mmCIF file of C-alpha atoms in Angstrom:
data_model
loop_
_atom_site.group_PDB
_atom_site.id
_atom_site.type_symbol
_atom_site.label_atom_id
_atom_site.label_comp_id
_atom_site.label_asym_id
_atom_site.label_seq_id
_atom_site.Cartn_x
_atom_site.Cartn_y
_atom_site.Cartn_z
ATOM 1 C CA ALA G 48 -1.505 -7.738 -36.111
ATOM 2 C CA GLN G 49 -4.187 -7.114 -32.988
ATOM 3 C CA LYS G 50 -5.604 -3.959 -32.474
ATOM 4 C CA ILE G 51 -8.346 -2.443 -29.845
ATOM 5 C CA THR G 52 -10.505 0.169 -30.654
ATOM 6 C CA GLN G 53 -12.779 2.257 -28.146
ATOM 7 C CA THR G 54 -14.810 4.808 -30.237
ATOM 8 C CA GLN G 55 -16.129 6.932 -27.316
ATOM 9 C CA PRO G 56 -13.637 9.176 -25.815
ATOM 10 C CA GLY G 57 -15.929 10.091 -22.957
ATOM 11 C CA MET G 58 -19.196 9.474 -21.886
ATOM 12 C CA PHE G 59 -22.078 10.962 -19.190
ATOM 13 C CA VAL G 60 -24.385 9.074 -17.186
ATOM 14 C CA GLN G 61 -26.644 9.752 -14.374
ATOM 15 C CA GLU G 62 -25.681 8.402 -11.248
ATOM 16 C CA LYS G 63 -27.823 4.780 -10.779
ATOM 17 C CA GLU G 64 -28.409 4.407 -14.350
ATOM 18 C CA ALA G 65 -26.566 1.505 -16.629
ATOM 19 C CA VAL G 66 -23.912 2.797 -19.193
ATOM 20 C CA THR G 67 -22.344 0.749 -21.988
ATOM 21 C CA LEU G 68 -18.547 1.376 -22.956
ATOM 22 C CA ASP G 69 -17.762 0.482 -26.483
ATOM 23 C CA CYS G 70 -14.895 -1.844 -27.521
ATOM 24 C CA THR G 71 -14.121 -3.855 -31.000
ATOM 25 C CA TYR G 72 -11.286 -5.893 -31.471
ATOM 26 C CA ASP G 73 -9.246 -7.085 -34.441
ATOM 27 C CA THR G 74 -7.359 -10.528 -34.301
ATOM 28 C CA SER G 75 -6.903 -13.571 -36.643
ATOM 29 C CA ASP G 76 -6.089 -15.412 -33.510
ATOM 30 C CA PRO G 77 -8.806 -18.096 -32.080
ATOM 31 C CA SER G 78 -7.562 -17.536 -28.761
ATOM 32 C CA TYR G 79 -7.615 -14.649 -26.993
ATOM 33 C CA GLY G 80 -8.590 -12.893 -23.711
ATOM 34 C CA LEU G 81 -10.183 -9.428 -23.441
ATOM 35 C CA PHE G 82 -9.741 -7.502 -20.368
ATOM 36 C CA TRP G 83 -11.241 -4.206 -18.917
ATOM 37 C CA TYR G 84 -9.427 -1.803 -16.838
ATOM 38 C CA LYS G 85 -10.286 0.838 -14.595
ATOM 39 C CA GLN G 86 -8.063 3.876 -14.412
ATOM 40 C CA PRO G 87 -9.306 6.713 -11.848
ATOM 41 C CA SER G 88 -7.765 10.120 -11.644
ATOM 42 C CA SER G 89 -4.896 8.515 -9.031
ATOM 43 C CA GLY G 90 -3.883 6.743 -12.099
ATOM 44 C CA GLU G 91 -3.315 3.387 -10.821
ATOM 45 C CA MET G 92 -4.827 0.383 -13.263
ATOM 46 C CA ILE G 93 -7.184 -1.567 -11.568
ATOM 47 C CA PHE G 94 -8.647 -4.826 -13.308
ATOM 48 C CA LEU G 95 -12.173 -4.993 -13.927
ATOM 49 C CA ILE G 96 -13.233 -8.248 -15.647
ATOM 50 C CA TYR G 97 -12.149 -10.931 -18.030
ATOM 51 C CA GLN G 98 -13.471 -12.756 -20.845
ATOM 52 C CA GLY G 99 -11.966 -15.637 -22.722
ATOM 53 C CA SER G 100 -12.873 -16.207 -26.465
ATOM 54 C CA TYR G 101 -13.837 -19.638 -25.789
ATOM 55 C CA ASP G 102 -16.145 -18.953 -22.809
ATOM 56 C CA GLN G 103 -19.553 -19.698 -23.530
ATOM 57 C CA GLN G 104 -21.468 -17.200 -21.181
ATOM 58 C CA ASN G 105 -20.946 -13.378 -20.818
ATOM 59 C CA ALA G 106 -18.774 -12.715 -18.022
ATOM 60 C CA THR G 107 -19.976 -10.765 -14.810
ATOM 61 C CA GLU G 108 -18.333 -9.447 -11.853
ATOM 62 C CA GLY G 109 -20.729 -7.486 -9.365
ATOM 63 C CA ARG G 110 -21.812 -4.518 -11.251
ATOM 64 C CA TYR G 111 -19.824 -4.960 -14.257
ATOM 65 C CA SER G 112 -20.863 -7.056 -16.932
ATOM 66 C CA LEU G 113 -19.467 -7.880 -20.545
ATOM 67 C CA ASN G 114 -21.153 -8.131 -23.525
ATOM 68 C CA PHE G 115 -19.166 -10.639 -26.000
ATOM 69 C CA GLN G 116 -20.430 -10.696 -29.391
ATOM 70 C CA LYS G 117 -17.791 -12.969 -30.839
ATOM 71 C CA ALA G 118 -19.035 -12.838 -34.754
ATOM 72 C CA ARG G 119 -18.995 -9.207 -34.143
ATOM 73 C CA LYS G 120 -15.693 -9.088 -32.498
ATOM 74 C CA SER G 121 -16.984 -6.735 -29.856
ATOM 75 C CA ALA G 122 -16.679 -7.057 -25.766
ATOM 76 C CA ASN G 123 -18.670 -4.070 -24.635
ATOM 77 C CA LEU G 124 -18.456 -3.389 -20.886
ATOM 78 C CA VAL G 125 -21.819 -2.607 -19.191
ATOM 79 C CA ILE G 126 -21.632 -0.598 -15.712
ATOM 80 C CA SER G 127 -25.182 -1.423 -14.022
ATOM 81 C CA ALA G 128 -26.371 1.041 -11.506
ATOM 82 C CA SER G 129 -23.794 3.932 -12.236
ATOM 83 C CA GLN G 130 -22.140 5.247 -8.963
ATOM 84 C CA LEU G 131 -20.338 8.466 -8.570
ATOM 85 C CA GLY G 132 -16.949 6.195 -7.864
ATOM 86 C CA ASP G 133 -17.325 5.197 -11.169
ATOM 87 C CA SER G 134 -16.367 8.325 -12.845
ATOM 88 C CA ALA G 135 -13.042 7.033 -14.497
ATOM 89 C CA MET G 136 -10.902 6.120 -17.726
ATOM 90 C CA TYR G 137 -11.747 2.944 -18.857
ATOM 91 C CA PHE G 138 -9.778 0.536 -21.026
ATOM 92 C CA CYS G 139 -10.287 -2.216 -22.702
ATOM 93 C CA ALA G 140 -7.336 -4.676 -23.726
ATOM 94 C CA MET G 141 -6.709 -7.877 -25.505
ATOM 95 C CA ARG G 142 -3.930 -10.790 -24.870
ATOM 96 C CA LEU G 143 -3.468 -13.348 -27.435
ATOM 97 C CA PHE G 144 -2.555 -16.770 -26.324
ATOM 98 C CA TYR G 145 -0.089 -17.646 -28.876
ATOM 99 C CA ASN G 146 2.130 -14.585 -27.938
ATOM 100 C CA GLN G 147 4.986 -16.041 -25.462
ATOM 101 C CA GLY G 148 5.296 -12.638 -23.577
ATOM 102 C CA GLY G 149 1.794 -12.468 -22.808
ATOM 103 C CA LYS G 150 1.773 -8.713 -23.289
ATOM 104 C CA LEU G 151 -1.750 -6.939 -23.480
ATOM 105 C CA ILE G 152 -2.860 -4.366 -26.129
ATOM 106 C CA PHE G 153 -5.098 -1.503 -24.973
ATOM 107 C CA GLY G 154 -7.166 0.581 -26.459
ATOM 108 C CA GLN G 155 -7.439 4.485 -26.486
ATOM 109 C CA GLY G 156 -9.763 4.293 -23.393
ATOM 110 C CA THR G 157 -13.052 5.991 -22.818
ATOM 111 C CA GLU G 158 -13.670 8.591 -20.032
ATOM 112 C CA LEU G 159 -16.707 8.294 -18.084
ATOM 113 C CA SER G 160 -18.011 10.705 -15.845
ATOM 114 C CA VAL G 161 -21.040 9.721 -13.536
ATOM 115 C CA LYS G 162 -23.409 12.803 -12.907
ATOM 116 C CA PRO G 163 -25.170 13.219 -9.575
ATOM 117 C CA GLU Q 757 -3.914 -8.463 -0.646
ATOM 118 C CA PRO Q 758 -0.409 -8.759 -2.970
ATOM 119 C CA GLU Q 759 0.374 -5.620 -4.867
ATOM 120 C CA VAL Q 760 3.038 -4.653 -7.430
ATOM 121 C CA THR Q 761 5.163 -1.987 -5.948
ATOM 122 C CA GLN Q 762 6.721 0.751 -7.705
ATOM 123 C CA THR Q 763 9.478 3.200 -6.860
ATOM 124 C CA PRO Q 764 9.566 6.536 -7.275
ATOM 125 C CA SER Q 765 6.343 7.877 -7.612
ATOM 126 C CA HIS Q 766 7.300 10.739 -9.452
ATOM 127 C CA GLN Q 767 10.640 11.437 -10.735
ATOM 128 C CA VAL Q 768 12.030 14.811 -12.487
ATOM 129 C CA THR Q 769 15.289 14.824 -14.306
ATOM 130 C CA GLN Q 770 17.254 17.178 -16.693
ATOM 131 C CA MET Q 771 17.018 15.950 -20.440
ATOM 132 C CA GLY Q 772 20.313 13.282 -20.905
ATOM 133 C CA GLN Q 773 20.452 11.942 -17.550
ATOM 134 C CA GLU Q 774 20.204 8.329 -16.692
ATOM 135 C CA VAL Q 775 16.658 7.227 -14.818
ATOM 136 C CA ILE Q 776 16.043 3.994 -13.254
ATOM 137 C CA LEU Q 777 12.765 3.000 -12.046
ATOM 138 C CA ARG Q 778 12.216 0.207 -9.531
ATOM 139 C CA CYS Q 779 9.126 -2.208 -9.279
ATOM 140 C CA VAL Q 780 8.715 -5.185 -6.713
ATOM 141 C CA PRO Q 781 6.372 -7.379 -8.356
ATOM 142 C CA ILE Q 782 4.002 -9.910 -6.847
ATOM 143 C CA SER Q 783 6.390 -12.584 -5.245
ATOM 144 C CA ASN Q 784 4.929 -15.726 -6.896
ATOM 145 C CA HIS Q 785 4.764 -14.283 -10.247
ATOM 146 C CA LEU Q 786 6.955 -15.205 -13.229
ATOM 147 C CA TYR Q 787 6.103 -12.434 -15.921
ATOM 148 C CA PHE Q 788 7.187 -9.123 -15.737
ATOM 149 C CA TYR Q 789 6.342 -6.007 -17.845
ATOM 150 C CA TRP Q 790 6.592 -2.329 -18.382
ATOM 151 C CA TYR Q 791 4.101 -0.238 -19.846
ATOM 152 C CA ARG Q 792 4.215 3.312 -20.478
ATOM 153 C CA GLN Q 793 1.234 6.055 -20.573
ATOM 154 C CA ILE Q 794 1.777 9.676 -22.043
ATOM 155 C CA LEU Q 795 -0.244 11.953 -20.335
ATOM 156 C CA GLY Q 796 -3.830 12.019 -21.621
ATOM 157 C CA GLN Q 797 -3.001 8.732 -24.142
ATOM 158 C CA LYS Q 798 -3.589 5.219 -24.177
ATOM 159 C CA VAL Q 799 -1.346 2.554 -22.437
ATOM 160 C CA GLU Q 800 1.576 1.207 -24.367
ATOM 161 C CA PHE Q 801 3.367 -1.773 -23.992
ATOM 162 C CA LEU Q 802 7.265 -1.631 -23.474
ATOM 163 C CA VAL Q 803 8.577 -4.876 -22.916
ATOM 164 C CA SER Q 804 8.008 -8.490 -21.330
ATOM 165 C CA PHE Q 805 10.560 -10.323 -19.161
ATOM 166 C CA TYR Q 806 10.439 -13.914 -18.515
ATOM 167 C CA ASN Q 807 12.917 -16.434 -17.141
ATOM 168 C CA ASN Q 808 15.332 -13.770 -16.918
ATOM 169 C CA GLU Q 809 15.244 -12.683 -20.081
ATOM 170 C CA ILE Q 810 13.403 -10.207 -22.434
ATOM 171 C CA SER Q 811 10.182 -12.095 -24.012
ATOM 172 C CA GLU Q 812 9.082 -9.086 -26.482
ATOM 173 C CA LYS Q 813 9.819 -5.664 -26.988
ATOM 174 C CA SER Q 814 8.038 -2.762 -28.725
ATOM 175 C CA GLU Q 815 9.553 -0.526 -30.935
ATOM 176 C CA ILE Q 816 9.474 1.973 -28.269
ATOM 177 C CA PHE Q 817 12.010 0.073 -26.432
ATOM 178 C CA ASP Q 818 15.020 0.966 -28.138
ATOM 179 C CA ASP Q 819 18.653 0.829 -27.107
ATOM 180 C CA GLN Q 820 18.071 3.774 -24.654
ATOM 181 C CA PHE Q 821 15.921 0.951 -22.656
ATOM 182 C CA SER Q 822 17.242 -1.647 -20.505
ATOM 183 C CA VAL Q 823 15.294 -3.954 -18.054
ATOM 184 C CA GLU Q 824 16.983 -5.876 -15.191
ATOM 185 C CA ARG Q 825 15.816 -8.367 -12.440
ATOM 186 C CA PRO Q 826 19.244 -7.884 -10.411
ATOM 187 C CA ASP Q 827 17.947 -9.917 -7.062
ATOM 188 C CA GLY Q 828 15.143 -12.103 -7.609
ATOM 189 C CA SER Q 829 12.739 -9.489 -6.291
ATOM 190 C CA ASN Q 830 13.541 -6.004 -7.733
ATOM 191 C CA PHE Q 831 12.521 -5.619 -11.604
ATOM 192 C CA THR Q 832 13.849 -2.338 -12.817
ATOM 193 C CA LEU Q 833 13.729 -0.097 -16.051
ATOM 194 C CA LYS Q 834 16.657 2.064 -16.955
ATOM 195 C CA ILE Q 835 16.418 4.998 -19.376
ATOM 196 C CA ARG Q 836 19.615 5.481 -20.249
ATOM 197 C CA SER Q 837 19.807 9.247 -21.603
ATOM 198 C CA THR Q 838 16.292 10.443 -21.200
ATOM 199 C CA LYS Q 839 14.650 13.038 -23.781
ATOM 200 C CA LEU Q 840 11.602 15.216 -23.420
ATOM 201 C CA GLU Q 841 9.198 12.551 -24.995
ATOM 202 C CA ASP Q 842 9.997 10.286 -22.435
ATOM 203 C CA SER Q 843 8.219 12.388 -20.120
ATOM 204 C CA ALA Q 844 5.132 9.875 -19.351
ATOM 205 C CA MET Q 845 3.982 7.528 -16.442
ATOM 206 C CA TYR Q 846 5.555 4.073 -16.641
ATOM 207 C CA PHE Q 847 3.915 1.046 -15.306
ATOM 208 C CA CYS Q 848 4.920 -2.060 -13.938
ATOM 209 C CA ALA Q 849 2.804 -5.081 -14.080
ATOM 210 C CA SER Q 850 3.250 -8.705 -13.349
ATOM 211 C CA ARG Q 851 1.234 -12.102 -13.767
ATOM 212 C CA VAL Q 852 1.874 -15.413 -12.285
ATOM 213 C CA ASP Q 853 1.964 -17.559 -15.740
ATOM 214 C CA ARG Q 854 0.702 -17.855 -19.151
ATOM 215 C CA ALA Q 855 -2.575 -19.349 -18.206
ATOM 216 C CA PHE Q 856 -5.643 -18.043 -19.427
ATOM 217 C CA SER Q 857 -8.148 -17.347 -16.740
ATOM 218 C CA GLY Q 858 -9.823 -14.960 -14.940
ATOM 219 C CA ALA Q 859 -7.564 -15.336 -11.940
ATOM 220 C CA ASN Q 860 -4.646 -15.002 -13.991
ATOM 221 C CA VAL Q 861 -4.753 -11.221 -14.908
ATOM 222 C CA LEU Q 862 -2.172 -8.414 -15.058
ATOM 223 C CA THR Q 863 -1.654 -6.908 -11.925
ATOM 224 C CA PHE Q 864 -0.225 -3.238 -12.244
ATOM 225 C CA GLY Q 865 1.655 -0.959 -9.894
ATOM 226 C CA ALA Q 866 0.726 2.685 -9.067
ATOM 227 C CA GLY Q 867 3.213 3.720 -11.414
ATOM 228 C CA SER Q 868 5.864 6.036 -11.316
ATOM 229 C CA ARG Q 869 5.808 9.415 -13.358
ATOM 230 C CA LEU Q 870 8.433 10.543 -14.955
ATOM 231 C CA THR Q 871 9.197 14.338 -15.876
ATOM 232 C CA VAL Q 872 12.038 15.172 -18.141
ATOM 233 C CA LEU Q 873 12.909 19.012 -18.392
#
C-alpha cells in the first residue's frame, strides 16, 4: 500500500527566505510520480511541481525545487525567496504507475505562513 | 488556459436529501476523478472514471455515491441520501491520459462545498 507522510502541520518563514517542506513516502512499486500542490485559503488545488521516480535530476519550476532522495524515500519541496502569497497549505502526493485509475494519494498537508 | 469547472460552488442541504455535484472536465482529458476534503483535513480519493466506467473507488465511495458522464462533457457525483459527515469540499479533477510526465498532471476544479444540516 502506498502512503505519504508530511510531518510538519505548520511552518513559518520570513519573507525572502527559503523554506523546506518535508514529505516522505512509502511504496514497494519502482515506478511512481511525486507531486506537490498548493491550496491557498480560497480552496483551489494548484499544481506546483512533479518528480518521476526514474528522473535523474531534481525537478525545478521557478522558485520551487524538489529535493528528491530516492533511497530515503523523501521528496521535500524547497521554496526559495518566499513571498507573502506563498502562505497556503501544501500537499505532497504520489501516483503509482501500475495503478490503472491513476489516482493520487495525498499527505496530510503543511500549512505555510510567510511573515513580512 | 483550460480549466475544470465545478458547480455549484456551495450547496447547503438537509440530511437525507439527494445532492448532485457537477463538473466539466478539460475537453481532451480522458481520466476523471472525484476527491473529498473534510475541513482542515487531507484530500481523499473517492473515485476514478475512464472510458465510461469506474476504474477504482475508495472505501468512502459506498452505495450512497454514484458517478455519471451523461453527455460526454459533464461528469457528475451523486450522493443519494446525505449524512452530516458528507459535509466537505468535493473536488473534481481530470487528466489527459495515463502517461507519466510533468505535463500530464491532475488538474483540479475549484471545488464544491457541501454543507449537510
